[in-house]
XYZ file of C-alpha atoms in Angstrom:
425
model
C 25.852 -18.463 -18.006
C 24.514 -15.050 -18.955
C 20.938 -16.378 -18.930
C 21.486 -17.844 -15.453
C 22.908 -14.549 -14.153
C 19.936 -12.669 -15.606
C 17.511 -15.150 -13.991
C 19.250 -14.775 -10.616
C 19.192 -10.999 -11.001
C 15.439 -11.053 -11.703
C 14.854 -13.388 -8.745
C 16.720 -10.978 -6.479
C 14.602 -8.155 -7.862
C 11.402 -10.034 -7.024
C 12.628 -10.681 -3.458
C 13.541 -7.032 -2.859
C 10.281 -5.750 -4.334
C 8.445 -8.338 -2.224
C 9.996 -6.799 0.906
C 8.859 -3.364 -0.257
C 5.327 -4.612 -0.829
C 5.360 -6.013 2.723
C 6.180 -2.497 3.949
C 3.406 -1.045 1.749
C 0.912 -3.383 3.370
C 2.068 -2.900 6.945
C 1.905 0.892 6.732
C -1.228 1.142 4.574
C -3.483 -1.139 6.582
C -2.582 0.456 9.901
C -5.287 2.954 8.923
C -8.015 0.468 9.875
C -6.787 0.732 13.489
C -5.988 4.448 13.360
C -9.551 5.415 12.379
C -11.259 4.306 15.638
C -8.157 5.134 17.692
C -7.892 8.761 16.537
C -11.645 9.221 16.729
C -11.369 8.678 20.482
C -7.932 10.203 21.151
C -8.662 13.397 19.201
C -12.298 13.620 20.317
C -13.796 13.648 16.831
C -17.520 14.334 16.773
C -18.605 12.981 13.370
C -18.040 9.689 11.531
C -16.825 11.403 8.351
C -14.075 13.198 10.322
C -12.477 9.877 11.245
C -12.233 8.993 7.547
C -9.966 11.980 7.011
C -7.333 9.379 7.993
C -7.849 7.554 4.697
C -8.316 10.854 2.840
C -4.973 12.289 4.006
C -3.147 9.041 3.255
C -4.575 8.235 -0.174
C -4.935 11.762 -1.551
C -1.138 11.930 -1.479
C -1.113 9.462 -4.373
C -3.195 11.852 -6.488
C -1.091 14.880 -5.591
C 2.312 13.234 -5.861
C 2.049 10.497 -8.512
C 3.073 12.649 -11.504
C 5.857 14.393 -9.521
C 6.939 10.887 -8.500
C 7.259 9.942 -12.160
C 9.461 12.995 -12.703
C 11.573 12.091 -9.647
C 12.093 8.565 -10.974
C 13.297 9.913 -14.307
C 15.953 11.901 -12.415
C 16.945 9.321 -9.804
C 16.288 5.964 -11.444
C 14.324 3.160 -9.819
C 16.718 2.217 -7.026
C 17.461 5.720 -5.712
C 13.799 6.625 -6.134
C 12.754 3.699 -3.933
C 15.280 4.740 -1.297
C 13.958 8.306 -1.396
C 10.384 7.086 -1.023
C 11.292 5.084 2.077
C 13.046 8.067 3.658
C 10.050 10.328 2.972
C 7.826 7.740 4.683
C 10.178 7.800 7.674
C 9.677 11.570 7.966
C 5.918 11.014 8.013
C 6.253 8.427 10.792
C 8.446 10.865 12.748
C 5.616 13.419 12.772
C 3.510 11.042 14.857
C 5.682 11.924 17.871
C 4.687 15.613 18.131
C 1.162 14.721 16.965
C 0.763 12.252 19.838
C 2.355 14.556 22.401
C -0.050 17.391 21.539
C -3.054 15.299 20.445
C -3.262 17.406 17.294
C -5.376 15.678 14.642
C -3.973 17.888 11.884
C -0.410 16.726 12.643
C -1.495 13.090 12.509
C -3.076 13.764 9.125
C 0.044 15.581 7.871
C 2.170 12.606 8.926
C -0.159 10.276 7.041
C -0.033 12.523 3.954
C 3.778 12.483 3.988
C 3.811 8.701 4.382
C 1.404 8.457 1.432
C 3.753 10.712 -0.538
C 6.651 8.328 0.044
C 4.486 5.386 -0.891
C 3.435 7.058 -4.142
C 7.110 7.153 -5.202
C 7.560 3.506 -4.236
C 4.361 2.376 -5.967
C 5.112 4.329 -9.143
C 8.467 2.558 -9.398
C 7.645 -0.906 -8.117
C 4.459 -1.803 -10.005
C 5.845 -1.464 -13.558
C 9.074 -2.993 -12.223
C 7.231 -6.193 -11.269
C 5.392 -6.256 -14.597
C 8.686 -5.901 -16.520
C 10.373 -8.754 -14.620
C 8.892 -11.463 -16.832
C 6.387 -12.217 -19.587
C 3.373 -9.849 -19.916
C 0.823 -12.697 -19.838
C 2.011 -13.759 -16.376
C 2.161 -10.212 -14.987
C -0.946 -10.754 -12.860
C 0.708 -13.816 -11.316
C 3.776 -11.828 -10.245
C 1.658 -8.973 -8.930
C -0.344 -11.576 -7.008
C 2.858 -12.714 -5.290
C 3.504 -9.097 -4.354
C -0.079 -8.885 -3.175
C 0.470 -11.751 -0.762
C 3.475 -9.926 0.709
C 1.298 -6.815 1.005
C -1.693 -8.535 2.564
C 0.267 -10.730 4.976
C 1.670 -7.490 6.378
C -1.820 -6.014 6.289
C -3.164 -8.939 8.314
C -0.436 -8.579 10.914
C -0.406 -4.790 11.339
C -3.960 -4.313 12.738
C -3.332 -7.105 15.258
C -0.051 -5.581 16.446
C -1.177 -1.951 16.496
C -4.623 -2.855 17.807
C -3.172 -4.792 20.744
C -1.136 -1.702 21.693
C -3.412 1.222 20.899
C -6.904 -0.258 21.322
C -6.292 -2.395 24.393
C -9.098 -1.953 26.971
C -10.556 0.811 24.801
C -14.175 -0.106 25.589
C -13.647 0.380 29.331
C -11.830 3.658 28.643
C -14.681 4.954 26.440
C -17.188 4.162 29.161
C -15.133 5.810 31.894
C -14.464 8.955 29.836
C -18.174 9.810 30.039
C -17.968 10.191 33.827
C -14.629 12.014 34.091
C -14.154 15.706 34.688
C -12.328 17.647 31.945
C -8.907 17.447 33.629
C -9.093 13.677 34.163
C -10.421 13.179 30.651
C -7.574 15.187 29.111
C -4.998 13.192 31.093
C -6.475 9.844 29.998
C -6.655 10.917 26.363
C -3.043 12.159 26.501
C -2.035 8.732 27.795
C -4.007 7.058 25.014
C -2.400 9.264 22.357
C 1.077 8.482 23.677
C 0.551 4.792 22.858
C 1.198 5.569 19.185
C 4.703 6.954 19.772
C 6.698 3.729 20.210
C 5.106 1.864 17.251
C 5.769 4.752 14.878
C 9.334 5.238 16.115
C 9.919 1.546 15.320
C 8.341 2.054 11.901
C 10.535 5.122 11.268
C 13.751 3.295 12.161
C 12.740 0.277 10.065
C 12.085 2.493 7.041
C 15.496 4.155 7.307
C 17.228 0.766 7.589
C 15.293 -0.561 4.595
C 16.171 2.551 2.578
C 19.863 1.863 3.148
C 19.335 -1.808 2.272
C 17.712 -0.877 -1.049
C 20.433 1.654 -1.825
C 23.210 -0.922 -1.490
C 21.287 -3.971 -2.746
C 22.005 -5.706 -6.076
C 18.661 -4.599 -7.482
C 18.728 -5.418 -11.212
C 18.248 -2.760 -13.853
C 15.237 -3.136 -16.121
C 14.815 -1.671 -19.555
C 13.099 1.697 -19.326
C 9.809 1.559 -21.242
C 10.510 5.045 -22.575
C 13.426 3.573 -24.501
C 11.377 0.784 -26.077
C 9.839 0.920 -29.534
C 6.393 0.754 -28.008
C 5.088 3.655 -30.057
C 5.451 1.547 -33.199
C 3.449 -1.409 -31.892
C 0.373 0.700 -31.171
C 0.345 2.550 -34.444
C 2.592 5.461 -33.573
C 0.265 7.078 -31.043
C 2.152 10.048 -29.701
C -0.078 11.160 -26.814
C -1.155 9.522 -23.573
C -4.665 10.686 -24.482
C -4.599 8.324 -27.474
C -5.272 5.312 -25.236
C -8.926 5.224 -24.135
C -8.428 1.855 -22.406
C -5.918 3.510 -20.055
C -8.406 6.208 -19.007
C -11.152 3.639 -18.480
C -8.595 1.686 -16.435
C -7.856 4.776 -14.329
C -11.540 5.135 -13.425
C -11.689 1.391 -12.732
C -8.678 1.529 -10.428
C -10.136 4.572 -8.642
C -13.345 2.659 -7.909
C -11.536 -0.560 -6.989
C -9.239 1.110 -4.446
C -12.232 2.915 -2.977
C -14.212 -0.270 -2.381
C -11.133 -2.130 -1.144
C -10.465 0.539 1.483
C -14.156 0.645 2.433
C -14.204 -3.133 2.947
C -11.221 -3.033 5.321
C -11.230 0.383 6.967
C -14.955 0.743 7.715
C -15.504 -2.732 9.156
C -14.469 -1.799 12.722
C -16.884 1.143 12.721
C -19.652 -1.079 11.336
C -18.957 -3.717 13.993
C -19.072 -1.057 16.703
C -22.421 0.170 15.333
C -23.689 -3.374 15.952
C -22.625 -3.011 19.600
C -19.643 -5.337 19.306
C -16.848 -4.658 21.768
C -13.550 -3.389 20.379
C -11.699 -6.627 21.189
C -13.988 -8.462 18.753
C -14.319 -5.642 16.221
C -10.612 -4.953 15.742
C -9.860 -8.407 14.288
C -12.217 -8.057 11.297
C -9.616 -6.217 9.164
C -7.294 -9.185 9.685
C -10.030 -11.583 8.553
C -10.445 -9.422 5.451
C -6.719 -9.578 4.748
C -6.754 -13.360 5.113
C -9.552 -13.489 2.522
C -7.391 -11.402 0.179
C -4.421 -13.703 0.706
C -6.594 -16.685 -0.254
C -7.586 -14.824 -3.416
C -3.976 -14.043 -4.295
C -2.973 -17.684 -3.839
C -5.784 -18.689 -6.198
C -4.468 -16.101 -8.666
C -0.913 -17.427 -8.503
C -2.117 -20.969 -9.191
C -4.707 -20.144 -11.837
C -3.291 -17.161 -13.808
C -2.430 -17.565 -16.664
C -2.443 -21.391 -16.723
C -6.164 -21.919 -16.236
C -7.686 -18.481 -16.555
C -6.779 -15.146 -18.136
C -6.276 -12.079 -15.977
C -9.262 -10.316 -17.575
C -11.572 -13.280 -16.877
C -10.326 -13.427 -13.286
C -11.175 -9.733 -12.959
C -14.687 -10.349 -14.317
C -15.327 -13.168 -11.844
C -14.103 -11.008 -8.969
C -16.357 -8.130 -10.054
C -19.412 -10.423 -10.156
C -18.534 -11.721 -6.689
C -18.227 -8.099 -5.531
C -21.719 -7.302 -6.844
C -23.217 -10.309 -5.036
C -21.435 -9.687 -1.732
C -22.106 -5.938 -1.926
C -25.847 -6.559 -2.194
C -25.685 -9.122 0.639
C -23.815 -6.629 2.834
C -26.521 -4.015 2.325
C -29.611 -6.232 2.776
C -28.888 -9.265 4.960
C -29.225 -9.331 8.776
C -26.357 -7.490 10.449
C -24.676 -10.572 11.945
C -24.429 -12.077 8.430
C -23.873 -8.775 6.664
C -20.613 -8.060 8.469
C -19.149 -11.341 7.212
C -20.264 -10.505 3.669
C -18.446 -7.181 4.056
C -15.348 -9.012 5.262
C -15.535 -11.440 2.308
C -15.624 -8.483 -0.103
C -11.845 -8.538 0.342
C -11.824 -11.916 -1.437
C -13.603 -10.296 -4.387
C -11.072 -7.433 -4.320
C -8.015 -9.675 -4.160
C -7.288 -10.158 -7.874
C -8.422 -6.736 -9.033
C -5.184 -4.765 -8.699
C -3.098 -7.596 -10.257
C -5.423 -7.617 -13.281
C -6.420 -3.948 -13.683
C -2.894 -2.518 -13.635
C -1.334 -4.649 -16.409
C -4.494 -4.478 -18.538
C -4.572 -0.682 -18.259
C -0.920 -0.126 -19.235
C -0.898 -2.802 -21.962
C 0.436 -1.446 -25.245
C 1.528 1.972 -23.922
C 5.173 1.479 -24.932
C 7.155 4.657 -24.233
C 4.140 6.081 -22.355
C 4.235 3.276 -19.782
C 5.806 5.322 -16.990
C 3.333 8.190 -17.406
C 0.456 5.714 -17.596
C 1.703 4.067 -14.435
C 1.820 7.418 -12.647
C -1.743 8.229 -13.751
C -2.920 4.871 -12.438
C -1.177 5.545 -9.129
C -3.101 8.842 -8.986
C -6.281 6.784 -9.150
C -5.446 5.386 -5.712
C -7.151 8.602 -4.588
C -10.297 6.472 -4.715
C -9.188 5.312 -1.288
C -9.334 8.945 -0.146
C -12.710 9.970 -1.542
C -14.999 6.925 -1.487
C -14.572 6.160 2.251
C -15.348 9.835 2.936
C -18.505 9.435 0.866
C -19.367 6.302 2.842
C -18.854 8.186 6.120
C -21.179 10.949 4.924
C -23.842 8.477 3.754
C -23.958 6.808 7.174
C -25.686 9.913 8.551
C -28.706 9.496 6.237
C -28.630 5.794 5.290
C -27.107 4.217 8.383
C -23.889 2.191 8.551
C -25.347 -0.784 6.674
C -27.413 1.097 4.086
C -24.389 3.170 3.055
C -22.796 0.021 1.603
C -25.164 0.259 -1.395
C -22.590 2.664 -2.829
C -20.210 -0.214 -3.679
C -22.663 -1.744 -6.190
C -22.127 0.712 -9.108
C -18.391 0.525 -8.456
C -18.290 -3.240 -8.993
C -20.521 -2.967 -12.067
C -18.063 -0.539 -13.693
C -15.158 -2.851 -12.827
C -17.090 -5.671 -14.535
C -17.441 -3.501 -17.651
C -13.680 -2.898 -17.748
C -13.009 -6.634 -17.400
C -15.422 -7.605 -20.181
C -14.919 -4.826 -22.723
C -13.326 -1.649 -21.382
C -9.741 -2.913 -21.383
C -9.908 -3.512 -25.164
C -11.256 -0.094 -26.168
C -8.933 1.419 -28.763
C -6.435 -1.479 -28.796
C -8.450 -4.522 -29.912
C -5.973 -5.074 -32.742
C -3.166 -5.770 -30.228
C -5.202 -8.540 -28.535
C -6.060 -10.084 -31.901
C -2.430 -10.560 -32.926
């Protein structure tokens, strides 16, 4: 009876965390639509300025991940998740004055606050999923969460794009012939289209926060209370785990290339003279490719393939598709860029558990450091945006190649550095 209750409790935990991962995906992948939308609404002059959207959102993970770990120690997982959702709601609320005044800085502040809330949620939820079952099947469970995340990510650009980017090509053309007063009025109207979606998001986040607070979310054993320090030879410092630090760099690069593959594709399509109606669906195609990858992961890991081997295969695919994106004709290249999301699909589910393997009582700190590495999504797209000025939109994609090569190194050897003895047991 006790075993059945524990199993039901864990199943409920997976369902609740799955809902949270759906929210992660819906909010995170709205950025692909916000980048071209805010570039027009806020009259941005340079490509790199539009990627401040991803910078503001993802840099919050770097700034807030360690404070998030401290918050979770004080509040516990459940209250910490509720707090994260409420912080995200505050960020969504800021979109109202931002839209009413067409102030780019307010939009960016709202995105930073939403990223702050997500950093709390991610810091709690990722180790939570890993703890809800056997370590060797951790990538499988994270893959299930990934499907929740990417299904939401596939839906959100379609919904937001249909509201905020509708008839945008005709508007862009007409703006060139308008006088300043007409232009300001049209841009104010465009900016106002973001108010209703973000009010809905804000209300949904508050409702979900209350749901989490009063849900039967099961308690998991805190890694800080485990005897993990014994199993890895009594290492007393987080700096005693070189595989974790290699994993942090790997996660930084992975998040960067994942965000580039999704959030730059509309801009690339527009550079090929595609209309916005056609361009805005490419992020959804990318998300569908990721969902396919996650389904493969659920079926194959760990029954047919280990999580480290899956990561290696994905990295090799990333190298191949990255080269194809940079060198093939544009009409083929854009599909190679979209398929990069398939290569990225199993990377988070494999990198995270491999990086925190064997940390014991340092697991929560290690998790927070890995969440900080999500800042790759802030910096690498900015680098891409800067490279477009000298290499062009297509040539700038060469930057993903060294990223995938480093990920391949982590998959083949880097994840074992300093802890080979644990894998040989």
